[in-house]
Amino acid sequence: MLIKNKIDIQNMKIAGKITADTLQMITKYIQPNISTNEINNICHQYIIKKKAIPACLGYQGFPKSICISKNEIVCHGIPNKNIFLKNGDIVNIDIAVIKNGYYSDASKMYFVGKISEKNKILCKITQKSLYLALSHIKPGIFLKEIGAIIQNYVEKKNFFIVKEYCGHGIGKNFHELPQVLHYKNFENNIILQEGMTFTIEPMVNIGTSQTKISKDGWTVKTLNNKCSAQYEHTILVTKTGCEILTWQKNEKITSHLYNI
Ligand code: MF3
Ligand code: CO
């Protein structure tokens, strides 16, 4: 597994900031009646203007520049000119960019108009499960502790963690080792070290952890068609904890976490 050097880290910070800024930039457009394709196009133009590349575009044949997953869509929703946001929707926007040959990857939930109390709680718990995991990251812990922390928290709150999709190492490649599972596992005995970079991206469901893939081959939905939420960050393990490379300035967590 790759330990990043100073140059790698410098570049990943630049890539991370572009992803974070894109997620922030799009906020004001998340309104009833905008199509998900229009959101895609605005993000695409913004990323290109920063002289970066939208990493999802063409990745294993994915047809658009970003993933937009609303309500019962768990992840990998394809932007579409005929899909419009409406009052009450919860929407995940997942953005990955390549800058100077380095990747960053992050996603968050947006609320369209007034959303239900249940969905508000779903999103809050999902975000808190990610933050809780981040607050434990430091050199010397087992990678697999992350999964146990997330699953324990989510299930204590009576939600369900999706098991089919996971976080991943990231750097000069979109998906590197290790896989970062979001549930209790005995996968390996990898110990976190300073200089590792990976994503954590829990997907949380109501009533079932199970998912199904749509006929388009991409769109992942909950098996029970209830809503799902996801938050994702790209992080760097530091000497004293971690740094959130895709940190956004409106977040209720600091970019540098001291966890020792
Ligand atoms: N950002 C997602 C991830 O964590 C999506 C990758 S699938 C893609 O891997 F095709 F949309 F790129
Ligand atoms: Co990812």
mmCIF file with all atom_site columns, N, CA and C in Angstrom, residues 59-113:
data_model
loop_
_atom_site.group_PDB
_atom_site.id
_atom_site.type_symbol
_atom_site.label_atom_id
_atom_site.label_alt_id
_atom_site.label_comp_id
_atom_site.label_asym_id
_atom_site.label_entity_id
_atom_site.label_seq_id
_atom_site.pdbx_PDB_ins_code
_atom_site.Cartn_x
_atom_site.Cartn_y
_atom_site.Cartn_z
_atom_site.occupancy
_atom_site.B_iso_or_equiv
_atom_site.pdbx_formal_charge
_atom_site.auth_seq_id
_atom_site.auth_comp_id
_atom_site.auth_asym_id
_atom_site.auth_atom_id
_atom_site.pdbx_PDB_model_num
ATOM 1   N N  . TYR A 1 59  ? -15.337 6.838  -16.717 1.00 0.00 ? 59  TYR A N  1
ATOM 2   C CA . TYR A 1 59  ? -14.753 5.824  -15.829 1.00 0.00 ? 59  TYR A CA 1
ATOM 3   C C  . TYR A 1 59  ? -15.575 4.538  -15.929 1.00 0.00 ? 59  TYR A C  1
ATOM 4   N N  . GLN A 1 60  ? -14.967 3.488  -16.397 1.00 0.00 ? 60  GLN A N  1
ATOM 5   C CA . GLN A 1 60  ? -15.655 2.212  -16.670 1.00 0.00 ? 60  GLN A CA 1
ATOM 6   C C  . GLN A 1 60  ? -16.938 2.435  -17.457 1.00 0.00 ? 60  GLN A C  1
ATOM 7   N N  . GLY A 1 61  ? -16.912 3.451  -18.329 1.00 0.00 ? 61  GLY A N  1
ATOM 8   C CA . GLY A 1 61  ? -18.062 3.728  -19.183 1.00 0.00 ? 61  GLY A CA 1
ATOM 9   C C  . GLY A 1 61  ? -19.138 4.610  -18.560 1.00 0.00 ? 61  GLY A C  1
ATOM 10  N N  . PHE A 1 62  ? -18.890 5.150  -17.357 1.00 0.00 ? 62  PHE A N  1
ATOM 11  C CA . PHE A 1 62  ? -19.894 6.042  -16.755 1.00 0.00 ? 62  PHE A CA 1
ATOM 12  C C  . PHE A 1 62  ? -20.087 7.244  -17.685 1.00 0.00 ? 62  PHE A C  1
ATOM 13  N N  . PRO A 1 63  ? -21.370 7.585  -18.018 1.00 0.00 ? 63  PRO A N  1
ATOM 14  C CA . PRO A 1 63  ? -21.604 8.550  -19.105 1.00 0.00 ? 63  PRO A CA 1
ATOM 15  C C  . PRO A 1 63  ? -21.563 10.026 -18.716 1.00 0.00 ? 63  PRO A C  1
ATOM 16  N N  . LYS A 1 64  ? -21.528 10.356 -17.435 1.00 0.00 ? 64  LYS A N  1
ATOM 17  C CA . LYS A 1 64  ? -21.601 11.763 -17.029 1.00 0.00 ? 64  LYS A CA 1
ATOM 18  C C  . LYS A 1 64  ? -20.415 12.129 -16.143 1.00 0.00 ? 64  LYS A C  1
ATOM 19  N N  . SER A 1 65  ? -20.331 13.407 -15.776 1.00 0.00 ? 65  SER A N  1
ATOM 20  C CA . SER A 1 65  ? -19.145 13.910 -15.079 1.00 0.00 ? 65  SER A CA 1
ATOM 21  C C  . SER A 1 65  ? -19.176 13.712 -13.570 1.00 0.00 ? 65  SER A C  1
ATOM 22  N N  . ILE A 1 66  ? -20.390 13.603 -13.026 1.00 0.00 ? 66  ILE A N  1
ATOM 23  C CA . ILE A 1 66  ? -20.557 13.420 -11.569 1.00 0.00 ? 66  ILE A CA 1
ATOM 24  C C  . ILE A 1 66  ? -21.698 12.428 -11.340 1.00 0.00 ? 66  ILE A C  1
ATOM 25  N N  . CYS A 1 67  ? -21.810 11.928 -10.110 1.00 0.00 ? 67  CYS A N  1
ATOM 26  C CA . CYS A 1 67  ? -22.949 11.074 -9.748  1.00 0.00 ? 67  CYS A CA 1
ATOM 27  C C  . CYS A 1 67  ? -23.956 11.904 -8.952  1.00 0.00 ? 67  CYS A C  1
ATOM 28  N N  . ILE A 1 68  ? -25.227 11.763 -9.292  1.00 0.00 ? 68  ILE A N  1
ATOM 29  C CA . ILE A 1 68  ? -26.291 12.436 -8.538  1.00 0.00 ? 68  ILE A CA 1
ATOM 30  C C  . ILE A 1 68  ? -27.316 11.383 -8.146  1.00 0.00 ? 68  ILE A C  1
ATOM 31  N N  . SER A 1 69  ? -27.474 11.189 -6.844  1.00 0.00 ? 69  SER A N  1
ATOM 32  C CA . SER A 1 69  ? -28.282 10.082 -6.338  1.00 0.00 ? 69  SER A CA 1
ATOM 33  C C  . SER A 1 69  ? -29.334 10.620 -5.369  1.00 0.00 ? 69  SER A C  1
ATOM 34  N N  . LYS A 1 70  ? -30.610 10.617 -5.801  1.00 0.00 ? 70  LYS A N  1
ATOM 35  C CA . LYS A 1 70  ? -31.631 11.192 -4.917  1.00 0.00 ? 70  LYS A CA 1
ATOM 36  C C  . LYS A 1 70  ? -32.532 10.145 -4.298  1.00 0.00 ? 70  LYS A C  1
ATOM 37  N N  . ASN A 1 71  ? -32.968 10.435 -3.100  1.00 0.00 ? 71  ASN A N  1
ATOM 38  C CA . ASN A 1 71  ? -33.952 9.626  -2.370  1.00 0.00 ? 71  ASN A CA 1
ATOM 39  C C  . ASN A 1 71  ? -33.544 8.157  -2.286  1.00 0.00 ? 71  ASN A C  1
ATOM 40  N N  . GLU A 1 72  ? -34.281 7.256  -2.992  1.00 0.00 ? 72  GLU A N  1
ATOM 41  C CA . GLU A 1 72  ? -34.009 5.813  -2.858  1.00 0.00 ? 72  GLU A CA 1
ATOM 42  C C  . GLU A 1 72  ? -32.757 5.377  -3.617  1.00 0.00 ? 72  GLU A C  1
ATOM 43  N N  . ILE A 1 73  ? -32.128 6.290  -4.358  1.00 0.00 ? 73  ILE A N  1
ATOM 44  C CA . ILE A 1 73  ? -30.875 5.936  -5.046  1.00 0.00 ? 73  ILE A CA 1
ATOM 45  C C  . ILE A 1 73  ? -29.729 6.013  -4.041  1.00 0.00 ? 73  ILE A C  1
ATOM 46  N N  . VAL A 1 74  ? -29.019 4.899  -3.904  1.00 0.00 ? 74  VAL A N  1
ATOM 47  C CA . VAL A 1 74  ? -27.947 4.777  -2.911  1.00 0.00 ? 74  VAL A CA 1
ATOM 48  C C  . VAL A 1 74  ? -26.682 5.471  -3.409  1.00 0.00 ? 74  VAL A C  1
ATOM 49  N N  . CYS A 1 75  ? -26.313 5.214  -4.683  1.00 0.00 ? 75  CYS A N  1
ATOM 50  C CA . CYS A 1 75  ? -25.111 5.804  -5.273  1.00 0.00 ? 75  CYS A CA 1
ATOM 51  C C  . CYS A 1 75  ? -25.102 5.577  -6.777  1.00 0.00 ? 75  CYS A C  1
ATOM 52  N N  . HIS A 1 76  ? -24.171 6.249  -7.466  1.00 0.00 ? 76  HIS A N  1
ATOM 53  C CA . HIS A 1 76  ? -23.943 6.077  -8.907  1.00 0.00 ? 76  HIS A CA 1
ATOM 54  C C  . HIS A 1 76  ? -25.146 6.467  -9.760  1.00 0.00 ? 76  HIS A C  1
ATOM 55  N N  . GLY A 1 77  ? -25.984 7.398  -9.252  1.00 0.00 ? 77  GLY A N  1
ATOM 56  C CA . GLY A 1 77  ? -27.087 7.913  -10.070 1.00 0.00 ? 77  GLY A CA 1
ATOM 57  C C  . GLY A 1 77  ? -26.536 8.679  -11.265 1.00 0.00 ? 77  GLY A C  1
ATOM 58  N N  . ILE A 1 78  ? -27.129 8.475  -12.431 1.00 0.00 ? 78  ILE A N  1
ATOM 59  C CA . ILE A 1 78  ? -26.661 9.117  -13.672 1.00 0.00 ? 78  ILE A CA 1
ATOM 60  C C  . ILE A 1 78  ? -27.461 10.392 -13.910 1.00 0.00 ? 78  ILE A C  1
ATOM 61  N N  . PRO A 1 79  ? -26.790 11.533 -14.000 1.00 0.00 ? 79  PRO A N  1
ATOM 62  C CA . PRO A 1 79  ? -27.502 12.773 -14.322 1.00 0.00 ? 79  PRO A CA 1
ATOM 63  C C  . PRO A 1 79  ? -28.315 12.612 -15.612 1.00 0.00 ? 79  PRO A C  1
ATOM 64  N N  . ASN A 1 80  ? -29.511 13.217 -15.617 1.00 0.00 ? 80  ASN A N  1
ATOM 65  C CA . ASN A 1 80  ? -30.458 12.981 -16.717 1.00 0.00 ? 80  ASN A CA 1
ATOM 66  C C  . ASN A 1 80  ? -31.271 14.247 -16.951 1.00 0.00 ? 80  ASN A C  1
ATOM 67  N N  . LYS A 1 81  ? -31.432 14.632 -18.221 1.00 0.00 ? 81  LYS A N  1
ATOM 68  C CA . LYS A 1 81  ? -32.145 15.888 -18.516 1.00 0.00 ? 81  LYS A CA 1
ATOM 69  C C  . LYS A 1 81  ? -33.630 15.783 -18.192 1.00 0.00 ? 81  LYS A C  1
ATOM 70  N N  . ASN A 1 82  ? -34.129 14.564 -18.003 1.00 0.00 ? 82  ASN A N  1
ATOM 71  C CA . ASN A 1 82  ? -35.553 14.381 -17.684 1.00 0.00 ? 82  ASN A CA 1
ATOM 72  C C  . ASN A 1 82  ? -35.814 14.115 -16.203 1.00 0.00 ? 82  ASN A C  1
ATOM 73  N N  . ILE A 1 83  ? -34.770 14.168 -15.380 1.00 0.00 ? 83  ILE A N  1
ATOM 74  C CA . ILE A 1 83  ? -34.970 13.992 -13.930 1.00 0.00 ? 83  ILE A CA 1
ATOM 75  C C  . ILE A 1 83  ? -34.811 15.354 -13.259 1.00 0.00 ? 83  ILE A C  1
ATOM 76  N N  . PHE A 1 84  ? -35.878 15.799 -12.604 1.00 0.00 ? 84  PHE A N  1
ATOM 77  C CA . PHE A 1 84  ? -35.891 17.131 -11.990 1.00 0.00 ? 84  PHE A CA 1
ATOM 78  C C  . PHE A 1 84  ? -35.968 17.007 -10.474 1.00 0.00 ? 84  PHE A C  1
ATOM 79  N N  . LEU A 1 85  ? -35.294 17.909 -9.790  1.00 0.00 ? 85  LEU A N  1
ATOM 80  C CA . LEU A 1 85  ? -35.418 17.938 -8.333  1.00 0.00 ? 85  LEU A CA 1
ATOM 81  C C  . LEU A 1 85  ? -36.781 18.516 -7.964  1.00 0.00 ? 85  LEU A C  1
ATOM 82  N N  . LYS A 1 86  ? -37.310 18.014 -6.834  1.00 0.00 ? 86  LYS A N  1
ATOM 83  C CA . LYS A 1 86  ? -38.573 18.556 -6.339  1.00 0.00 ? 86  LYS A CA 1
ATOM 84  C C  . LYS A 1 86  ? -38.502 18.750 -4.827  1.00 0.00 ? 86  LYS A C  1
ATOM 85  N N  . ASN A 1 87  ? -39.392 19.606 -4.345  1.00 0.00 ? 87  ASN A N  1
ATOM 86  C CA . ASN A 1 87  ? -39.452 19.890 -2.913  1.00 0.00 ? 87  ASN A CA 1
ATOM 87  C C  . ASN A 1 87  ? -39.487 18.586 -2.110  1.00 0.00 ? 87  ASN A C  1
ATOM 88  N N  . GLY A 1 88  ? -38.642 18.480 -1.094  1.00 0.00 ? 88  GLY A N  1
ATOM 89  C CA . GLY A 1 88  ? -38.640 17.302 -0.228  1.00 0.00 ? 88  GLY A CA 1
ATOM 90  C C  . GLY A 1 88  ? -37.587 16.259 -0.587  1.00 0.00 ? 88  GLY A C  1
ATOM 91  N N  . ASP A 1 89  ? -36.956 16.408 -1.752  1.00 0.00 ? 89  ASP A N  1
ATOM 92  C CA . ASP A 1 89  ? -35.915 15.444 -2.147  1.00 0.00 ? 89  ASP A CA 1
ATOM 93  C C  . ASP A 1 89  ? -34.664 15.595 -1.272  1.00 0.00 ? 89  ASP A C  1
ATOM 94  N N  . ILE A 1 90  ? -34.009 14.478 -1.017  1.00 0.00 ? 90  ILE A N  1
ATOM 95  C CA . ILE A 1 90  ? -32.634 14.513 -0.492  1.00 0.00 ? 90  ILE A CA 1
ATOM 96  C C  . ILE A 1 90  ? -31.728 13.981 -1.598  1.00 0.00 ? 90  ILE A C  1
ATOM 97  N N  . VAL A 1 91  ? -30.622 14.699 -1.823  1.00 0.00 ? 91  VAL A N  1
ATOM 98  C CA . VAL A 1 91  ? -29.809 14.438 -3.015  1.00 0.00 ? 91  VAL A CA 1
ATOM 99  C C  . VAL A 1 91  ? -28.338 14.322 -2.640  1.00 0.00 ? 91  VAL A C  1
ATOM 100 N N  . ASN A 1 92  ? -27.717 13.218 -3.044  1.00 0.00 ? 92  ASN A N  1
ATOM 101 C CA . ASN A 1 92  ? -26.264 13.105 -2.899  1.00 0.00 ? 92  ASN A CA 1
ATOM 102 C C  . ASN A 1 92  ? -25.584 13.509 -4.197  1.00 0.00 ? 92  ASN A C  1
ATOM 103 N N  . ILE A 1 93  ? -24.608 14.386 -4.080  1.00 0.00 ? 93  ILE A N  1
ATOM 104 C CA . ILE A 1 93  ? -23.764 14.710 -5.225  1.00 0.00 ? 93  ILE A CA 1
ATOM 105 C C  . ILE A 1 93  ? -22.356 14.234 -4.906  1.00 0.00 ? 93  ILE A C  1
ATOM 106 N N  . ASP A 1 94  ? -21.842 13.392 -5.814  1.00 0.00 ? 94  ASP A N  1
ATOM 107 C CA . ASP A 1 94  ? -20.546 12.739 -5.608  1.00 0.00 ? 94  ASP A CA 1
ATOM 108 C C  . ASP A 1 94  ? -19.602 13.219 -6.705  1.00 0.00 ? 94  ASP A C  1
ATOM 109 N N  . ILE A 1 95  ? -18.531 13.873 -6.287  1.00 0.00 ? 95  ILE A N  1
ATOM 110 C CA . ILE A 1 95  ? -17.631 14.508 -7.253  1.00 0.00 ? 95  ILE A CA 1
ATOM 111 C C  . ILE A 1 95  ? -16.210 14.004 -7.047  1.00 0.00 ? 95  ILE A C  1
ATOM 112 N N  . ALA A 1 96  ? -15.611 13.591 -8.140  1.00 0.00 ? 96  ALA A N  1
ATOM 113 C CA . ALA A 1 96  ? -14.196 13.218 -8.111  1.00 0.00 ? 96  ALA A CA 1
ATOM 114 C C  . ALA A 1 96  ? -13.501 13.963 -9.247  1.00 0.00 ? 96  ALA A C  1
ATOM 115 N N  . VAL A 1 97  ? -12.324 14.485 -8.963  1.00 0.00 ? 97  VAL A N  1
ATOM 116 C CA . VAL A 1 97  ? -11.575 15.216 -10.000 1.00 0.00 ? 97  VAL A CA 1
ATOM 117 C C  . VAL A 1 97  ? -10.136 14.703 -10.060 1.00 0.00 ? 97  VAL A C  1
ATOM 118 N N  . ILE A 1 98  ? -9.537  14.959 -11.218 1.00 0.00 ? 98  ILE A N  1
ATOM 119 C CA . ILE A 1 98  ? -8.105  14.680 -11.401 1.00 0.00 ? 98  ILE A CA 1
ATOM 120 C C  . ILE A 1 98  ? -7.424  16.021 -11.663 1.00 0.00 ? 98  ILE A C  1
ATOM 121 N N  . LYS A 1 99  ? -6.387  16.313 -10.889 1.00 0.00 ? 99  LYS A N  1
ATOM 122 C CA . LYS A 1 99  ? -5.623  17.543 -11.097 1.00 0.00 ? 99  LYS A CA 1
ATOM 123 C C  . LYS A 1 99  ? -4.143  17.176 -11.035 1.00 0.00 ? 99  LYS A C  1
ATOM 124 N N  . ASN A 1 100 ? -3.388  17.559 -12.042 1.00 0.00 ? 100 ASN A N  1
ATOM 125 C CA . ASN A 1 100 ? -1.962  17.214 -12.111 1.00 0.00 ? 100 ASN A CA 1
ATOM 126 C C  . ASN A 1 100 ? -1.720  15.720 -11.921 1.00 0.00 ? 100 ASN A C  1
ATOM 127 N N  . GLY A 1 101 ? -2.678  14.906 -12.384 1.00 0.00 ? 101 GLY A N  1
ATOM 128 C CA . GLY A 1 101 ? -2.511  13.457 -12.289 1.00 0.00 ? 101 GLY A CA 1
ATOM 129 C C  . GLY A 1 101 ? -2.916  12.852 -10.957 1.00 0.00 ? 101 GLY A C  1
ATOM 130 N N  . TYR A 1 102 ? -3.471  13.669 -10.065 1.00 0.00 ? 102 TYR A N  1
ATOM 131 C CA . TYR A 1 102 ? -3.894  13.176 -8.746  1.00 0.00 ? 102 TYR A CA 1
ATOM 132 C C  . TYR A 1 102 ? -5.410  13.294 -8.566  1.00 0.00 ? 102 TYR A C  1
ATOM 133 N N  . TYR A 1 103 ? -5.974  12.295 -7.883  1.00 0.00 ? 103 TYR A N  1
ATOM 134 C CA . TYR A 1 103 ? -7.426  12.220 -7.688  1.00 0.00 ? 103 TYR A CA 1
ATOM 135 C C  . TYR A 1 103 ? -7.859  12.732 -6.317  1.00 0.00 ? 103 TYR A C  1
ATOM 136 N N  . SER A 1 104 ? -9.091  13.221 -6.275  1.00 0.00 ? 104 SER A N  1
ATOM 137 C CA . SER A 1 104 ? -9.779  13.421 -4.990  1.00 0.00 ? 104 SER A CA 1
ATOM 138 C C  . SER A 1 104 ? -11.239 13.103 -5.215  1.00 0.00 ? 104 SER A C  1
ATOM 139 N N  . ASP A 1 105 ? -11.938 12.782 -4.129  1.00 0.00 ? 105 ASP A N  1
ATOM 140 C CA . ASP A 1 105 ? -13.272 12.189 -4.244  1.00 0.00 ? 105 ASP A CA 1
ATOM 141 C C  . ASP A 1 105 ? -14.050 12.555 -2.986  1.00 0.00 ? 105 ASP A C  1
ATOM 142 N N  . ALA A 1 106 ? -15.234 13.161 -3.159  1.00 0.00 ? 106 ALA A N  1
ATOM 143 C CA . ALA A 1 106 ? -16.047 13.509 -1.989  1.00 0.00 ? 106 ALA A CA 1
ATOM 144 C C  . ALA A 1 106 ? -17.510 13.609 -2.389  1.00 0.00 ? 106 ALA A C  1
ATOM 145 N N  . SER A 1 107 ? -18.382 13.433 -1.407  1.00 0.00 ? 107 SER A N  1
ATOM 146 C CA . SER A 1 107 ? -19.808 13.633 -1.675  1.00 0.00 ? 107 SER A CA 1
ATOM 147 C C  . SER A 1 107 ? -20.503 14.109 -0.419  1.00 0.00 ? 107 SER A C  1
ATOM 148 N N  . LYS A 1 108 ? -21.683 14.721 -0.635  1.00 0.00 ? 108 LYS A N  1
ATOM 149 C CA . LYS A 1 108 ? -22.492 15.154 0.505   1.00 0.00 ? 108 LYS A CA 1
ATOM 150 C C  . LYS A 1 108 ? -23.948 15.182 0.104   1.00 0.00 ? 108 LYS A C  1
ATOM 151 N N  . MET A 1 109 ? -24.809 15.365 1.099   1.00 0.00 ? 109 MET A N  1
ATOM 152 C CA . MET A 1 109 ? -26.256 15.441 0.872   1.00 0.00 ? 109 MET A CA 1
ATOM 153 C C  . MET A 1 109 ? -26.698 16.896 0.782   1.00 0.00 ? 109 MET A C  1
ATOM 154 N N  . TYR A 1 110 ? -27.672 17.130 -0.087  1.00 0.00 ? 110 TYR A N  1
ATOM 155 C CA . TYR A 1 110 ? -28.331 18.439 -0.228  1.00 0.00 ? 110 TYR A CA 1
ATOM 156 C C  . TYR A 1 110 ? -29.824 18.234 0.002   1.00 0.00 ? 110 TYR A C  1
ATOM 157 N N  . PHE A 1 111 ? -30.456 19.251 0.576   1.00 0.00 ? 111 PHE A N  1
ATOM 158 C CA . PHE A 1 111 ? -31.892 19.177 0.845   1.00 0.00 ? 111 PHE A CA 1
ATOM 159 C C  . PHE A 1 111 ? -32.621 20.114 -0.112  1.00 0.00 ? 111 PHE A C  1
ATOM 160 N N  . VAL A 1 112 ? -33.647 19.607 -0.773  1.00 0.00 ? 112 VAL A N  1
ATOM 161 C CA . VAL A 1 112 ? -34.429 20.436 -1.691  1.00 0.00 ? 112 VAL A CA 1
ATOM 162 C C  . VAL A 1 112 ? -35.673 20.921 -0.948  1.00 0.00 ? 112 VAL A C  1
ATOM 163 N N  . GLY A 1 113 ? -35.732 22.218 -0.721  1.00 0.00 ? 113 GLY A N  1
ATOM 164 C CA . GLY A 1 113 ? -36.870 22.785 0.001   1.00 0.00 ? 113 GLY A CA 1
ATOM 165 C C  . GLY A 1 113 ? -36.981 22.195 1.394   1.00 0.00 ? 113 GLY A C  1
#
